[in-house]
Amino acid sequence: MVVCFLMCLCYVQMSTLHWVFRNPFLCSLVEGFQAKFILLAMADEPTRKISLKALVNRGNKRVIFMESGHEFVDVLLSYLTIPIGTIIKLGRNNSNLAPLGIGCMNNLYASVVNMDVQHFRTEACRDMLLCPRNGAGSTLKSLKLKIDDCDPTQYFKCSNVSCRTSPARLSYYRSVRCCRCGNQMDSKSNLLVGCLDGVFVKGLARLIISDDLQVMPAVTSVSSSLLMKPGVMDSNTIEEVTLDIGVDEVIEYAKFVFRCRIVLSICLCAHLYQNHL
């Protein structure tokens, strides 16, 4: 019912929508439907999976390569946009995973958590350290598996009307001080972001992912070069397996990219053969 309502809403004329959102009762009704729709989508998020095929060496428990469409590759490429503070926070909040160990970064993050807000210039300063916004957050909404658990991207503008002239200045955080007048930027801005078909790579793309996360075209020369590596073709334990990747696995990959050069083998084979050996 919620989905049908939102689909119908997309076909309403703009003049009618303008009248709806000027009516307080109808506006609150629409917001209620939107909130329910978002909650349903969030509840479905942990159960989402991406099915992949991988060529693995069961003998030494190593992934030779994995072939994927755009959905999983987009998730991997999104790592390049995620703030390091977000990755540390995800490791701390996920009880199934060990804390991220990148030098002293985890200690630095914990210091901000334990420090009283009165030591910061504003509460927004502390918020942007504990939950840094992703500049590509609006684009990443189309990812099938999303690991950033921060609130949906919002934009705030200065409450001073005289500061709202072009070019507009926006903030990801409420109560940041305006660089023009010094007032708080606490007025919410309804910035519309167009939907994209896919995220980073084309929808029909087929790509090969190596154990050390090199992403390459799915052509014979690439797969052959990976198979010709020392110790690969000498084994009779090579097999093709199907893997279901969820949010927990994606978070684990994001942590191990900073620790090792064989991310797929460490993250996948340990789980894959745990119940088969």
Coordinates of C-alpha atoms in Angstrom, one line a residue:
M1 CA 0.0 0.0 0.0
V2 CA 2.8 2.4 0.9
V3 CA 4.7 1.6 -2.4
C4 CA 1.5 2.1 -4.4
F5 CA 0.9 5.5 -2.7
L6 CA 4.4 6.7 -3.5
M7 CA 4.2 5.5 -7.1
C8 CA 0.9 7.4 -7.6
L9 CA 2.5 10.4 -6.0
C10 CA 5.1 10.5 -8.8
Y11 CA 2.5 11.0 -11.4
V12 CA 0.7 13.9 -9.7
Q13 CA 1.0 17.2 -11.6
M14 CA 3.5 19.7 -10.1
S15 CA 0.8 22.2 -9.4
T16 CA -1.1 19.7 -7.3
L17 CA 2.0 18.8 -5.4
H18 CA 2.6 22.4 -4.7
W19 CA -0.9 22.6 -3.2
V20 CA -0.4 19.4 -1.2
F21 CA 2.8 20.6 0.5
R22 CA 1.2 24.0 1.4
N23 CA -1.5 22.2 3.3
P24 CA -0.2 21.3 6.8
F25 CA -2.4 18.2 7.2
L26 CA -1.7 16.7 3.8
C27 CA 2.0 17.5 4.2
S28 CA 2.2 15.6 7.6
L29 CA 0.3 12.7 6.0
V30 CA 2.8 12.5 3.1
E31 CA 5.7 12.7 5.5
G32 CA 4.2 9.9 7.6
F33 CA 3.9 7.6 4.5
Q34 CA 7.5 8.5 3.5
A35 CA 8.8 7.7 7.0
K36 CA 7.1 4.3 7.0
F37 CA 8.5 3.6 3.5
I38 CA 12.0 4.5 4.7
L39 CA 11.7 2.3 7.8
L40 CA 10.5 -0.7 5.7
A41 CA 13.5 -0.2 3.4
M42 CA 15.9 0.0 6.3
A43 CA 14.5 -3.2 7.8
D44 CA 15.0 -5.0 4.6
E45 CA 18.7 -3.8 4.3
P46 CA 20.4 -6.4 6.5
T47 CA 18.8 -9.3 4.5
R48 CA 20.0 -8.1 1.1
K49 CA 22.6 -10.2 -0.6
I50 CA 24.6 -10.1 -3.8
S51 CA 25.3 -13.5 -5.3
L52 CA 28.8 -13.9 -6.9
K53 CA 30.8 -16.6 -8.5
A54 CA 34.4 -17.1 -7.5
L55 CA 37.3 -19.4 -8.6
V56 CA 39.1 -20.6 -5.5
N57 CA 41.9 -22.9 -4.6
R58 CA 40.6 -25.2 -1.9
G59 CA 44.0 -26.5 -1.1
N60 CA 45.6 -23.3 0.1
K61 CA 42.2 -21.5 0.8
R62 CA 42.9 -18.7 -1.7
V63 CA 40.6 -16.8 -4.0
I64 CA 42.0 -16.7 -7.5
F65 CA 39.5 -14.2 -8.8
M66 CA 35.9 -13.3 -8.7
E67 CA 33.5 -12.2 -11.5
S68 CA 30.9 -9.7 -10.7
G69 CA 28.4 -7.3 -12.3
H70 CA 28.1 -3.6 -11.4
E71 CA 26.4 -4.1 -8.0
F72 CA 29.3 -5.5 -6.1
V73 CA 31.9 -3.5 -7.9
D74 CA 30.0 -0.3 -7.1
V75 CA 30.1 -1.3 -3.4
L76 CA 33.9 -1.9 -3.5
L77 CA 34.5 1.4 -5.3
S78 CA 32.4 3.2 -2.7
Y79 CA 35.2 2.5 -0.2
L80 CA 37.2 5.3 -1.8
T81 CA 34.5 7.8 -0.8
I82 CA 33.9 6.6 2.8
P83 CA 35.6 8.8 5.6
I84 CA 38.0 6.8 7.8
G85 CA 36.0 7.8 10.8
T86 CA 32.9 6.1 9.4
I87 CA 34.9 2.8 8.9
I88 CA 36.2 3.0 12.5
K89 CA 32.7 3.6 13.8
L90 CA 31.2 0.7 11.9
G91 CA 33.9 -1.6 13.4
R92 CA 33.1 -0.4 16.9
N93 CA 29.3 -0.7 16.5
N94 CA 29.3 -4.2 14.9
S95 CA 29.7 -6.7 17.7
N96 CA 30.5 -9.5 15.1
L97 CA 33.7 -7.8 14.0
A98 CA 37.0 -6.9 15.8
P99 CA 37.8 -3.2 16.2
L100 CA 39.7 -1.7 13.3
G101 CA 43.4 -1.5 13.9
I102 CA 44.9 1.2 11.8
G103 CA 47.8 2.4 13.9
C104 CA 46.4 4.7 16.6
M105 CA 43.2 5.8 14.7
N106 CA 40.9 3.7 16.9
N107 CA 42.3 5.4 20.0
L108 CA 41.9 8.8 18.4
Y109 CA 38.2 8.1 17.6
A110 CA 37.7 6.7 21.1
S111 CA 39.1 10.0 22.5
V112 CA 36.4 12.0 20.7
V113 CA 33.8 9.6 22.0
N114 CA 34.9 10.0 25.6
M115 CA 35.6 13.7 25.5
D116 CA 32.8 16.0 26.8
V117 CA 31.0 18.1 24.3
Q118 CA 32.0 21.3 26.2
H119 CA 35.6 20.9 24.9
F120 CA 34.5 21.4 21.3
R121 CA 33.7 24.7 19.7
T122 CA 30.2 23.5 18.9
E123 CA 28.3 20.2 19.1
A124 CA 28.4 20.0 15.3
C125 CA 32.2 19.9 15.5
R126 CA 32.0 16.7 17.6
D127 CA 29.3 15.2 15.4
M128 CA 31.4 15.7 12.2
L129 CA 34.2 13.8 13.8
L130 CA 32.1 10.9 15.2
C131 CA 29.8 10.6 12.1
P132 CA 31.6 12.3 9.2
R133 CA 29.3 12.8 6.2
N134 CA 30.2 11.3 2.8
G135 CA 30.4 13.9 0.1
A136 CA 29.1 11.2 -2.3
G137 CA 26.3 10.2 0.0
S138 CA 23.5 11.2 -2.4
T139 CA 25.1 9.1 -5.1
L140 CA 25.6 6.1 -2.9
K141 CA 21.8 5.9 -2.2
S142 CA 21.6 3.6 -5.2
L143 CA 24.0 1.0 -3.8
K144 CA 22.4 -2.4 -3.2
L145 CA 24.5 -2.9 0.0
K146 CA 25.0 0.3 2.1
I147 CA 27.4 0.2 5.1
D148 CA 27.3 3.8 6.1
D149 CA 24.8 3.9 9.0
C150 CA 24.8 7.7 9.4
D151 CA 21.5 9.5 9.0
P152 CA 20.4 10.2 5.4
T153 CA 22.3 13.2 4.0
Q154 CA 20.7 16.5 4.9
Y155 CA 21.6 20.0 4.0
F156 CA 21.3 23.1 6.2
K157 CA 21.5 26.8 5.3
C158 CA 21.9 30.0 7.2
S159 CA 18.9 31.2 9.1
N160 CA 19.7 34.8 8.1
V161 CA 17.7 35.5 4.9
S162 CA 20.3 38.0 3.7
C163 CA 22.8 35.2 3.4
R164 CA 20.7 33.0 1.1
T165 CA 21.8 34.8 -2.1
S166 CA 23.6 33.0 -4.8
P167 CA 26.0 31.2 -4.5
A168 CA 24.2 29.3 -1.7
R169 CA 26.3 28.0 1.2
L170 CA 25.1 24.6 2.6
S171 CA 26.3 22.5 5.5
Y172 CA 25.9 18.7 6.2
Y173 CA 25.5 19.6 9.9
R174 CA 23.0 21.6 11.8
S175 CA 24.3 24.6 13.9
V176 CA 27.5 25.1 12.0
R177 CA 28.4 28.8 12.0
C178 CA 27.8 30.7 8.8
C179 CA 31.1 32.0 7.3
R180 CA 29.3 35.2 6.2
C181 CA 27.4 36.4 9.2
G182 CA 28.3 34.0 12.0
N183 CA 24.7 32.8 12.6
Q184 CA 23.8 29.2 12.9
M185 CA 23.1 27.2 9.7
D186 CA 20.0 25.5 11.2
S187 CA 17.5 26.0 8.4
K188 CA 16.8 22.8 6.6
S189 CA 17.2 22.9 2.8
N190 CA 15.1 20.7 0.6
L191 CA 17.8 20.0 -2.0
L192 CA 16.6 17.5 -4.6
V193 CA 19.0 15.0 -6.0
G194 CA 18.2 13.1 -9.2
C195 CA 18.1 9.3 -9.2
L196 CA 20.9 7.6 -11.1
D197 CA 20.8 4.4 -13.0
G198 CA 23.7 2.6 -11.2
V199 CA 26.4 4.3 -9.2
F200 CA 30.0 4.2 -10.7
V201 CA 30.1 1.5 -13.4
K202 CA 27.7 0.8 -16.2
G203 CA 24.8 -1.5 -15.4
L204 CA 25.7 -4.2 -17.9
A205 CA 29.4 -4.3 -17.1
R206 CA 31.0 -7.6 -16.1
L207 CA 34.3 -7.2 -14.3
I208 CA 36.9 -9.4 -12.7
I209 CA 38.1 -8.8 -9.1
S210 CA 41.5 -10.2 -8.0
D211 CA 42.3 -11.3 -4.5
D212 CA 44.1 -8.0 -3.8
L213 CA 41.0 -6.0 -5.1
Q214 CA 42.2 -5.1 -8.6
V215 CA 39.2 -4.5 -10.7
M216 CA 39.6 -5.4 -14.4
P217 CA 37.5 -6.1 -17.5
A218 CA 36.2 -9.7 -17.7
V219 CA 38.2 -10.7 -20.8
T220 CA 40.1 -14.0 -21.4
S221 CA 43.5 -12.4 -21.2
V222 CA 42.9 -11.1 -17.7
S223 CA 41.5 -14.4 -16.3
S224 CA 44.3 -16.3 -18.0
S225 CA 47.0 -14.1 -16.5
L226 CA 45.5 -14.7 -13.0
L227 CA 45.4 -18.5 -13.6
M228 CA 49.0 -18.5 -14.8
K229 CA 50.3 -17.2 -11.5
P230 CA 52.8 -19.5 -9.7
G231 CA 51.1 -22.2 -7.7
V232 CA 47.6 -21.8 -9.2
M233 CA 47.5 -24.3 -12.1
D234 CA 49.6 -26.8 -10.3
S235 CA 46.8 -27.7 -8.0
N236 CA 43.9 -30.0 -8.6
T237 CA 41.8 -28.4 -5.9
I238 CA 40.5 -25.4 -7.9
E239 CA 36.7 -25.1 -7.9
E240 CA 34.0 -22.6 -8.7
V241 CA 31.8 -21.5 -5.8
T242 CA 28.8 -19.3 -5.4
L243 CA 29.0 -16.7 -2.6
D244 CA 26.3 -14.6 -1.0
I245 CA 27.7 -11.3 0.1
G246 CA 25.8 -9.2 2.7
V247 CA 26.4 -6.0 4.7
D248 CA 28.5 -7.8 7.3
E249 CA 30.9 -9.1 4.7
V250 CA 31.1 -5.7 3.0
I251 CA 32.0 -4.0 6.4
E252 CA 34.7 -6.7 6.9
Y253 CA 36.3 -6.1 3.5
A254 CA 36.4 -2.3 4.3
K255 CA 38.4 -3.1 7.4
F256 CA 40.8 -5.6 5.9
V257 CA 41.7 -3.4 2.9
F258 CA 43.9 -1.5 5.4
R259 CA 45.5 -4.6 6.9
C260 CA 46.4 -7.0 4.1
R261 CA 46.8 -7.6 0.4
I262 CA 44.6 -10.7 0.1
V263 CA 41.3 -9.4 1.2
L264 CA 39.1 -11.9 -0.6
S265 CA 41.0 -14.9 0.7
I266 CA 41.0 -13.8 4.3
C267 CA 37.4 -12.7 4.4
L268 CA 35.8 -15.3 2.2
C269 CA 37.7 -18.6 2.5
A270 CA 37.6 -18.7 6.3
H271 CA 33.8 -18.6 6.2
L272 CA 33.5 -20.7 3.0
Y273 CA 35.4 -23.7 4.2
Q274 CA 34.7 -23.5 7.9
N275 CA 31.6 -25.8 7.4
H276 CA 33.0 -27.9 4.5
L277 CA 36.3 -29.3 5.8

